[in-house]
XYZ file of C-alpha atoms in Angstrom:
641
model
C -22.725 -23.043 4.468
C -22.425 -22.538 0.737
C -19.385 -20.883 -0.787
C -21.513 -18.156 -2.341
C -22.957 -17.335 1.098
C -19.499 -17.195 2.698
C -18.014 -14.971 -0.013
C -21.067 -12.700 -0.023
C -20.977 -12.411 3.773
C -17.237 -11.755 3.728
C -17.833 -8.803 1.394
C -21.145 -7.557 2.761
C -20.425 -7.630 6.516
C -18.006 -4.657 6.481
C -20.149 -2.958 3.825
C -23.190 -3.134 6.114
C -21.014 -1.829 8.940
C -20.006 1.041 6.674
C -23.654 1.853 5.876
C -24.854 1.739 9.491
C -21.995 3.836 10.847
C -22.272 6.099 7.820
C -25.943 6.851 8.468
C -25.173 7.291 12.182
C -22.218 9.595 11.507
C -23.501 12.231 13.940
C -23.555 9.928 16.976
C -20.430 10.279 19.125
C -20.251 7.004 21.040
C -16.885 5.496 19.988
C -17.578 2.178 21.693
C -20.848 1.587 19.860
C -19.362 2.556 16.501
C -16.166 0.609 17.198
C -18.011 -2.523 18.335
C -20.146 -2.494 15.201
C -17.182 -1.972 12.870
C -14.957 -4.488 14.664
C -17.756 -7.056 14.675
C -18.212 -6.587 10.936
C -14.478 -7.060 10.306
C -14.385 -10.118 12.583
C -17.341 -11.626 10.701
C -15.354 -11.333 7.474
C -12.398 -12.985 9.208
C -14.544 -15.950 10.292
C -15.836 -16.335 6.725
C -12.245 -16.196 5.451
C -11.232 -18.950 7.868
C -14.129 -21.168 6.779
C -13.237 -20.656 3.112
C -9.602 -21.465 3.877
C -10.544 -24.712 5.643
C -12.713 -25.682 2.674
C -9.692 -25.167 0.410
C -7.510 -27.298 2.680
C -9.920 -30.209 2.285
C -9.622 -30.063 -1.514
C -6.885 -31.767 -3.594
C -3.878 -29.451 -4.028
C -4.348 -28.988 -7.785
C -8.086 -28.330 -7.463
C -8.072 -25.709 -4.722
C -10.288 -23.094 -6.287
C -13.647 -21.696 -5.226
C -15.206 -19.430 -7.850
C -18.627 -17.863 -7.429
C -20.396 -15.790 -10.104
C -23.236 -13.639 -8.785
C -24.332 -11.969 -12.034
C -23.034 -10.587 -15.312
C -21.627 -7.153 -14.553
C -21.592 -5.950 -18.143
C -21.075 -7.168 -21.679
C -19.983 -5.162 -24.689
C -18.705 -6.301 -28.086
C -16.521 -9.354 -27.390
C -16.076 -8.598 -23.685
C -18.264 -10.180 -21.012
C -17.340 -9.349 -17.427
C -19.092 -11.218 -14.606
C -19.233 -10.128 -10.986
C -17.214 -13.215 -10.096
C -14.983 -13.872 -7.106
C -12.282 -16.486 -6.608
C -10.763 -17.953 -3.473
C -7.625 -19.981 -4.125
C -4.221 -20.379 -2.488
C -3.181 -16.790 -3.276
C -6.395 -14.943 -2.437
C -6.983 -17.037 0.707
C -3.679 -15.788 2.154
C -4.642 -12.218 1.322
C -8.151 -12.305 2.816
C -6.860 -13.879 6.031
C -4.296 -11.078 6.360
C -6.752 -8.338 5.428
C -9.558 -9.438 7.728
C -7.400 -10.843 10.554
C -4.959 -7.967 10.933
C -7.730 -5.552 9.931
C -9.934 -6.763 12.811
C -7.115 -6.162 15.300
C -6.595 -2.655 13.912
C -10.336 -1.985 14.269
C -10.207 -3.143 17.888
C -7.157 -0.976 18.598
C -8.999 2.004 17.077
C -11.753 1.739 19.694
C -9.345 2.926 22.369
C -7.225 5.164 20.164
C -10.172 7.143 18.705
C -12.219 7.260 21.912
C -11.837 11.042 22.158
C -12.476 11.816 18.496
C -15.392 14.043 17.553
C -16.650 11.810 14.710
C -15.975 8.155 15.639
C -18.833 6.754 13.533
C -17.509 8.472 10.439
C -14.022 7.122 11.102
C -15.196 3.534 11.561
C -17.421 3.789 8.491
C -14.378 4.703 6.399
C -12.353 1.900 8.016
C -15.002 -0.699 7.118
C -15.220 0.649 3.578
C -11.461 0.234 3.278
C -11.807 -3.485 4.074
C -14.641 -3.900 1.571
C -12.603 -2.470 -1.272
C -9.462 -4.421 -0.404
C -11.494 -7.631 -0.337
C -12.949 -6.735 -3.740
C -9.415 -6.187 -5.009
C -8.068 -9.589 -3.958
C -11.200 -11.690 -4.492
C -12.099 -10.477 -7.990
C -11.467 -13.155 -10.603
C -10.650 -10.634 -13.318
C -8.760 -7.394 -13.763
C -11.839 -5.180 -13.943
C -13.366 -6.363 -10.660
C -9.891 -5.970 -9.159
C -9.757 -2.445 -10.579
C -12.964 -1.490 -8.744
C -11.342 -2.450 -5.447
C -8.072 -0.852 -6.585
C -9.795 2.502 -7.045
C -11.852 1.999 -3.908
C -8.824 1.663 -1.637
C -7.430 4.784 -3.317
C -10.590 6.677 -2.381
C -10.538 5.341 1.188
C -6.888 6.278 1.609
C -7.778 9.846 0.574
C -10.654 9.953 3.082
C -8.635 8.490 5.965
C -5.267 10.186 5.402
C -7.074 13.523 5.266
C -9.507 12.495 8.009
C -8.584 15.522 10.124
C -9.171 17.740 7.094
C -9.473 20.966 9.059
C -5.679 20.862 9.297
C -4.460 22.034 5.878
C -1.313 19.904 6.053
C -3.344 16.741 6.650
C -5.807 17.610 3.904
C -2.895 18.193 1.515
C -1.410 14.795 2.425
C -4.681 13.091 1.496
C -4.783 14.941 -1.816
C -1.156 14.049 -2.534
C -1.872 10.355 -2.019
C -4.895 10.585 -4.294
C -3.101 12.390 -7.136
C 0.050 10.237 -7.087
C -2.061 7.091 -7.161
C -4.052 8.400 -10.127
C -0.771 8.610 -12.055
C -0.065 4.971 -11.324
C -3.637 3.958 -12.084
C -3.385 5.447 -15.574
C -0.569 2.982 -16.231
C -2.624 0.130 -14.781
C -5.520 0.908 -17.136
C -3.193 0.958 -20.138
C -1.838 -2.431 -19.085
C -5.376 -3.843 -18.870
C -6.198 -2.460 -22.340
C -3.042 -4.008 -23.807
C -3.792 -7.403 -22.269
C -7.382 -7.433 -23.494
C -6.341 -6.343 -26.991
C -3.762 -9.151 -27.130
C -5.477 -12.023 -25.286
C -9.162 -11.092 -25.627
C -9.816 -11.639 -21.909
C -9.291 -9.992 -18.536
C -9.822 -13.153 -16.479
C -6.831 -14.008 -14.299
C -7.013 -17.733 -14.909
C -7.321 -17.352 -18.671
C -4.461 -14.836 -18.806
C -2.107 -17.065 -16.808
C -3.068 -20.124 -18.834
C -2.391 -18.289 -22.095
C 0.883 -16.844 -20.791
C 2.073 -20.294 -19.689
C 2.056 -21.372 -23.353
C 4.254 -18.468 -24.434
C 8.013 -18.464 -24.918
C 9.551 -15.708 -22.760
C 9.938 -12.555 -24.835
C 13.478 -11.476 -25.620
C 12.535 -7.929 -26.589
C 9.846 -5.328 -26.089
C 6.854 -7.451 -27.032
C 3.221 -6.768 -26.187
C 3.349 -8.843 -22.979
C 6.451 -7.019 -21.761
C 4.858 -3.620 -22.414
C 1.544 -4.639 -20.806
C 3.306 -5.975 -17.694
C 5.376 -2.796 -17.477
C 2.225 -0.653 -17.509
C 0.703 -2.859 -14.820
C 3.859 -2.351 -12.774
C 3.431 1.418 -13.078
C 0.118 0.927 -11.295
C 1.868 -1.205 -8.700
C 4.533 1.489 -8.181
C 1.815 3.977 -7.300
C -0.235 1.743 -5.034
C 2.767 0.077 -3.355
C 4.925 3.212 -3.112
C 7.959 2.390 -5.230
C 10.362 4.830 -6.881
C 9.394 7.282 -8.346
C 5.812 7.180 -6.987
C 6.645 6.516 -3.327
C 6.383 10.139 -2.152
C 2.769 9.894 -0.987
C 3.310 7.149 1.586
C 5.461 9.028 4.160
C 2.960 11.902 4.043
C 0.160 9.398 4.684
C 1.238 9.556 8.336
C -1.032 12.593 8.601
C -3.991 10.303 9.241
C -4.814 8.562 12.539
C -2.140 5.997 13.459
C -4.434 2.935 13.086
C -5.053 4.097 9.518
C -1.303 4.073 8.948
C -1.213 0.491 10.250
C -4.068 -0.548 7.960
C -2.539 1.076 4.864
C 1.019 -0.075 5.535
C 0.416 -3.578 6.838
C -2.852 -5.159 5.765
C -4.341 -3.374 2.792
C -3.423 -0.786 0.208
C 0.334 -1.016 -0.207
C 0.267 -4.795 -0.595
C -1.984 -4.533 -3.663
C 0.844 -4.127 -6.179
C 2.741 -7.162 -4.890
C -0.469 -9.214 -4.920
C -1.238 -8.250 -8.522
C 2.180 -9.373 -9.784
C 1.942 -12.671 -7.893
C -1.588 -13.175 -9.234
C -0.300 -12.686 -12.816
C 2.977 -14.526 -12.189
C 2.850 -16.582 -15.418
C 2.453 -13.377 -17.396
C 5.500 -11.810 -15.746
C 7.616 -14.936 -16.279
C 6.917 -14.437 -19.988
C 8.265 -10.862 -19.729
C 11.903 -11.117 -18.470
C 12.728 -7.472 -19.225
C 9.844 -6.273 -17.076
C 10.856 -8.630 -14.270
C 14.365 -7.187 -14.301
C 12.888 -3.681 -14.088
C 10.655 -4.779 -11.183
C 13.637 -6.266 -9.307
C 15.814 -3.208 -9.979
C 13.171 -0.738 -8.821
C 12.542 -2.868 -5.731
C 16.232 -3.082 -4.812
C 16.840 0.651 -5.332
C 13.691 1.540 -3.365
C 14.664 -0.766 -0.495
C 18.108 0.820 -0.237
C 17.096 4.441 -0.781
C 14.185 4.394 1.681
C 16.411 2.755 4.295
C 18.946 5.598 4.041
C 16.185 8.175 4.559
C 14.897 6.265 7.584
C 18.274 6.765 9.286
C 17.695 10.468 9.869
C 13.978 10.948 10.594
C 12.822 12.113 14.018
C 9.076 11.491 13.692
C 8.423 7.938 14.943
C 5.742 7.364 12.292
C 7.930 8.718 9.500
C 10.666 6.220 10.404
C 8.125 3.405 10.153
C 6.778 4.851 6.907
C 10.162 4.759 5.187
C 10.646 1.311 6.655
C 7.468 0.220 4.867
C 8.671 1.674 1.579
C 11.926 -0.221 2.042
C 10.241 -3.517 2.970
C 7.943 -3.232 -0.035
C 11.096 -2.877 -2.090
C 12.217 -6.279 -0.789
C 8.895 -7.793 -1.838
C 9.273 -6.400 -5.366
C 12.880 -7.556 -5.444
C 11.605 -11.032 -4.620
C 8.837 -11.192 -7.225
C 11.129 -9.468 -9.751
C 13.628 -12.332 -9.637
C 10.827 -14.906 -9.792
C 10.666 -15.684 -6.059
C 6.889 -15.214 -5.963
C 6.440 -17.446 -2.908
C 9.052 -15.661 -0.746
C 7.649 -12.306 -1.923
C 4.172 -13.261 -0.700
C 5.666 -14.758 2.460
C 7.373 -11.472 3.302
C 4.099 -9.674 2.577
C 2.472 -11.819 5.268
C 5.207 -11.588 7.930
C 5.568 -7.859 7.263
C 1.823 -7.452 7.874
C 2.311 -8.904 11.362
C 5.362 -6.991 12.539
C 4.601 -3.721 10.769
C 1.018 -3.627 12.077
C 2.494 -4.313 15.519
C 4.993 -1.472 15.253
C 2.525 1.057 13.870
C -0.014 0.241 16.560
C 2.835 0.309 19.074
C 3.747 3.767 17.791
C 0.093 4.713 18.232
C 0.278 3.520 21.838
C 3.422 5.628 22.340
C 1.748 8.686 20.812
C -1.316 8.052 22.996
C 0.911 7.838 26.072
C 2.796 10.996 25.065
C -0.385 12.999 24.450
C 0.064 13.170 20.653
C 3.820 13.818 20.676
C 5.532 12.063 17.733
C 9.062 13.521 17.862
C 11.452 10.934 19.305
C 13.722 13.699 20.589
C 11.136 14.253 23.334
C 10.883 10.609 24.343
C 13.399 8.158 25.806
C 13.132 5.802 28.776
C 9.472 5.044 28.054
C 9.796 1.316 28.760
C 9.168 1.883 32.478
C 5.951 3.806 31.782
C 4.452 1.602 29.038
C 5.935 -1.889 29.573
C 3.384 -3.825 27.505
C 3.890 -1.517 24.532
C 7.654 -1.744 24.970
C 7.916 -5.528 25.127
C 5.526 -6.116 22.247
C 7.443 -3.547 20.204
C 10.655 -5.460 20.977
C 9.224 -8.501 19.196
C 8.378 -6.406 16.139
C 11.874 -4.889 16.207
C 13.551 -8.306 16.310
C 11.299 -9.524 13.501
C 12.132 -6.645 11.165
C 15.829 -7.046 11.975
C 15.511 -10.520 10.507
C 17.026 -12.364 13.453
C 16.151 -16.033 13.959
C 13.687 -17.395 14.971
C 11.503 -14.348 14.399
C 9.194 -14.208 11.383
C 11.114 -11.624 9.378
C 14.214 -13.820 9.291
C 12.599 -16.598 7.281
C 10.962 -14.375 4.664
C 13.688 -11.737 4.264
C 16.594 -14.155 3.954
C 14.734 -16.294 1.442
C 14.285 -13.200 -0.741
C 17.946 -12.257 -0.365
C 19.078 -15.751 -1.323
C 16.818 -15.844 -4.373
C 18.004 -12.352 -5.343
C 21.355 -14.008 -5.980
C 20.517 -17.629 -6.821
C 17.510 -17.193 -9.134
C 18.187 -17.232 -12.921
C 16.761 -13.699 -12.889
C 18.884 -12.680 -9.905
C 22.332 -11.100 -9.667
C 24.995 -10.565 -7.021
C 24.326 -6.816 -7.202
C 20.720 -7.381 -6.140
C 21.951 -9.396 -3.168
C 24.492 -6.736 -2.153
C 21.871 -3.980 -2.318
C 19.455 -6.104 -0.297
C 22.011 -6.967 2.376
C 23.149 -3.355 2.753
C 19.497 -2.320 3.041
C 18.993 -4.965 5.735
C 21.965 -3.592 7.669
C 20.592 -0.059 7.456
C 17.177 -1.317 8.557
C 18.721 -2.862 11.661
C 20.451 0.435 12.448
C 17.504 2.822 12.099
C 15.043 0.480 13.828
C 17.423 0.097 16.777
C 17.823 3.883 16.734
C 14.018 4.150 16.995
C 13.971 1.735 19.941
C 16.782 3.594 21.691
C 15.324 7.056 21.204
C 11.814 5.969 22.214
C 12.085 3.311 24.916
C 15.663 3.127 26.159
C 18.332 5.474 27.444
C 17.806 8.673 29.347
C 14.312 10.121 29.482
C 13.791 13.366 27.559
C 10.054 13.463 28.247
C 8.837 16.997 29.141
C 8.033 17.378 32.824
C 4.389 18.241 32.117
C 3.870 14.995 30.196
C 2.862 11.937 32.199
C 3.084 8.830 29.987
C 0.650 6.003 30.717
C -0.050 2.538 29.352
C -2.860 2.123 26.833
C -6.217 0.466 27.707
C -6.823 -3.249 26.972
C -8.557 -2.514 23.667
C -5.161 -1.278 22.485
C -2.777 -3.643 24.275
C -4.588 -6.903 23.389
C -4.058 -6.409 19.621
C -0.407 -5.614 20.373
C 0.046 -8.894 22.249
C -1.608 -10.957 19.505
C 0.509 -9.311 16.803
C 3.634 -9.812 18.914
C 2.953 -13.563 19.031
C 2.424 -13.605 15.256
C 5.646 -11.635 14.765
C 7.508 -14.420 16.526
C 5.726 -17.486 15.163
C 4.379 -16.281 11.820
C 7.524 -17.309 9.958
C 7.537 -20.881 11.226
C 5.195 -22.017 8.443
C 7.823 -21.097 5.851
C 11.107 -22.532 7.116
C 13.521 -22.782 4.145
C 14.479 -26.277 2.994
C 18.182 -25.572 3.585
C 17.562 -25.376 7.346
C 15.453 -28.518 7.587
C 17.846 -30.395 5.288
C 20.923 -29.410 7.298
C 19.446 -30.420 10.654
C 17.710 -33.519 9.234
C 14.279 -32.554 10.509
C 11.094 -33.266 8.620
C 9.461 -29.836 8.697
C 7.801 -28.927 5.389
C 7.784 -25.410 4.021
C 4.034 -25.151 4.482
C 3.667 -21.700 2.952
C 5.643 -22.462 -0.212
C 3.902 -25.819 -0.635
C 0.531 -24.099 -0.249
C 1.225 -21.533 -2.982
C 3.277 -23.626 -5.411
C 0.353 -24.996 -7.485
C -0.499 -21.380 -8.426
C 3.048 -20.226 -9.166
C 5.078 -20.469 -12.358
C 8.742 -21.367 -12.042
C 11.344 -19.218 -13.765
C 13.087 -21.218 -16.517
C 16.629 -22.568 -16.042
C 16.455 -23.068 -12.279
C 19.553 -24.739 -10.837
C 20.161 -26.728 -7.662
C 21.092 -24.543 -4.694
C 24.420 -24.955 -2.916
C 23.484 -25.392 0.791
C 26.890 -24.208 2.034
C 26.730 -21.026 -0.037
C 23.178 -20.360 1.128
C 24.271 -20.714 4.763
C 27.155 -18.290 4.133
C 24.831 -15.730 2.583
C 22.401 -16.183 5.466
C 25.175 -15.746 7.997
C 26.424 -12.561 6.346
C 22.914 -11.083 6.345
C 22.140 -11.947 9.962
C 25.635 -10.973 11.121
C 25.484 -7.581 9.420
C 22.043 -6.897 10.896
C 23.288 -7.828 14.369
C 26.384 -5.625 14.059
C 24.331 -2.690 12.779
C 21.892 -3.031 15.641
C 24.750 -3.110 18.164
C 26.329 -0.027 16.591
C 23.058 1.891 16.878
C 22.646 0.769 20.496
C 26.228 1.854 21.243
C 25.753 5.293 19.679
C 22.289 6.103 21.017
C 22.323 4.409 24.435
C 25.862 3.678 25.623
C 27.788 6.613 24.130
C 25.286 9.258 22.978
C 27.901 11.976 23.564
C 29.820 10.881 20.442
C 26.842 11.464 18.146
C 27.662 15.128 17.528
C 31.128 14.140 16.350
C 29.645 11.484 14.043
C 27.158 13.978 12.599
C 29.900 16.549 12.000
C 32.024 14.043 10.102
C 29.079 12.879 7.997
C 27.442 16.289 7.658
C 26.983 16.178 3.880
C 25.653 12.598 3.832
C 23.350 13.355 6.746
C 22.013 16.424 4.968
C 21.188 14.424 1.831
C 19.428 11.687 3.802
C 17.620 14.114 6.122
C 16.276 16.104 3.176
C 15.145 12.861 1.502
C 17.312 13.484 -1.565
C 15.159 16.588 -2.255
C 12.826 14.430 -4.347
C 9.690 16.347 -3.351
C 11.451 19.640 -4.032
C 12.542 18.366 -7.446
C 8.983 17.327 -8.286
C 7.724 20.774 -7.328
C 10.484 22.589 -9.217
C 10.520 20.577 -12.433
C 7.027 19.096 -12.725
C 4.339 20.658 -10.554
C 5.253 24.351 -10.813
C 5.865 24.245 -14.608
C 2.517 22.498 -15.091
C 0.760 25.040 -12.873
C 2.475 27.949 -14.685
C 1.620 26.520 -18.108
C -1.960 25.915 -17.001
C -2.278 29.520 -15.841
C -0.853 30.680 -19.191
C -3.397 28.589 -21.080
C -6.171 29.914 -18.876
C -5.232 33.586 -19.302
C -4.305 33.451 -23.001
C -6.504 30.711 -24.431
C -9.474 30.235 -22.114
C -10.091 33.933 -21.498
C -9.032 35.417 -24.851
C -10.155 32.670 -27.240
C -12.686 30.262 -25.735
C -14.501 32.781 -23.522
C -14.601 35.474 -26.217
C -15.767 33.016 -28.866
C -18.514 31.847 -26.514
C -19.579 35.431 -25.808
C -19.529 36.296 -29.517
C -21.726 33.350 -30.466
C -24.152 34.072 -27.651
C -24.301 37.761 -28.624
C -25.028 36.841 -32.258
C -27.817 34.501 -31.220
C -29.190 37.079 -28.801
C -29.189 39.886 -31.378
C -30.656 37.570 -34.019
C -33.441 36.697 -31.633
C -34.119 40.350 -30.967
C -34.292 41.019 -34.702
C -36.721 38.179 -35.347
C -38.824 39.209 -32.366
C -40.308 42.047 -34.432
C -41.856 39.602 -36.854
C -43.865 37.964 -34.071
C -46.349 40.776 -33.514
C -49.499 38.667 -33.019
C -51.168 40.328 -36.065
C -52.920 37.548 -38.050
C -53.169 39.661 -41.223
C -49.415 40.276 -41.088
C -48.779 36.529 -40.705
C -51.037 35.861 -43.738
C -49.021 38.393 -45.757
C -45.776 36.576 -44.820
C -47.308 33.276 -45.906
C -48.360 34.698 -49.279
C -44.918 36.205 -49.834
C -43.314 32.857 -48.963
C -45.680 30.954 -51.291
C -44.970 33.350 -54.178
C -41.185 32.976 -53.548
C -41.466 29.197 -53.677
C -43.478 29.274 -56.912
C -40.972 31.625 -58.530
C -38.053 29.428 -57.507
C -39.743 26.335 -58.909
């Protein structure tokens, strides 16, 4: 099969699924709608696999499949084709998007079986995949931007899917508005790049940036990259634009898995990796990216310590893990950043779908205070969730260990790194181990607090099969990226397949130095040891000695209050930004719109109306009168001449 056919099918299969389910939105058979949507997503996954295998057969330096279908538009010196590229970076993304996305579609068949509008739901889900594929396959910034806006639209539709609930509708609107703020920055970055380089093609931009000397000040590349990062902060939920993501839990749980694991929130990390040569030429922006990532990872982890909603805990976990990815790419560790994006997709999709299975078993209950001891009722969900928990803790040999520790090491060792970045990352990892163990304890272990009228039950196979597959990937997914320090120490010939796959597309940060294996092992040991100790502490407090929790809370009352109220960031936004803007807008409406614009409009219309009424008298239909007017006009003209 030709490459153009495979890429077109990869894009069109979920789009056709969207159209069919969209036109059949009134039919209420969830299995028909789910089978169609899942089949469409699986078709895209098969096409992605075939494209990947074609890349594997190519020489490493020539792994690039670019297909141009037509010229999208041309204006002045800008010609933008509808062109799509599959290379080492985009191949990883499409495999994640379509592979994990297919499992989420399959899980949705069981989860949404009682919904009133299953066809509408699956249509939106397919459209989400289409736009994310557009985003990562586009060979230029403008095609990427179409997908970028498309996933923003789909997030609005799916987060507010149950729009009859005002809270859920408001959550969808919040996600949409916050992302528009970030997208304004992204557009400015695109304009700056085109004005400076005369192109929006990814390959041309990276090639031009590779010839540049890294800027030492606030040059055009630094400013452009900073604006692009503003877009990434919105889409990938980084400080200060992270506030929409926890509220995105208002949508159906499979939607949360799709947004958090396989699609939308990974877009910002992908964009920076795609333009890695450009960011290497902008050291100031990279430092800002790393700083924002480290602060976000730490801050979100502290908030996750105190949440009671199982999905909210996972939401803040996602914000924190995204912070690690930005920390990685910010210090120039583009490969480890992408690697963590992939492993995170496996274990976070597993945990969100596992949470969906818990909520399904608990008849829509999400508060962990009313759970406990669920492992005996839903054993498959419990044991698969255990694998996701161990992966996010970063314990060997689970997938999260290999990607997280590589980021932490590079946060210190990279020429763009610093010991402070490493300390913040390690503390965040310790907090992650604590609040994820707390989630496990409150949900699955310890004494049951399930209400007597609730009878938990295991999910159907359509839900448990995706959990099992993702659990296997959460264990083994990191084995393709084993750091060289491990293989070197144990004298085994295991290549770092993932890093070797991406390296031809990545630009190295200048002034790299040889790593000290002993120091790297020490740093790794500290990270893993702290995570293990934190997990044990949480298990001790929430399972073995839950009676001491009240005493702990009383001693840390002030800290707990700050974390529980999420640093009052939303309240601050309302008090200092939203309400003043609303008040000023109302002032402008009452004083300027009503008194100036409206009155001016009425005055002009009244003048025209009265003028028309005055002239109406001259149109009597009397021909002799018209002749008299003509004579008078002719005489006036002759006199003036």
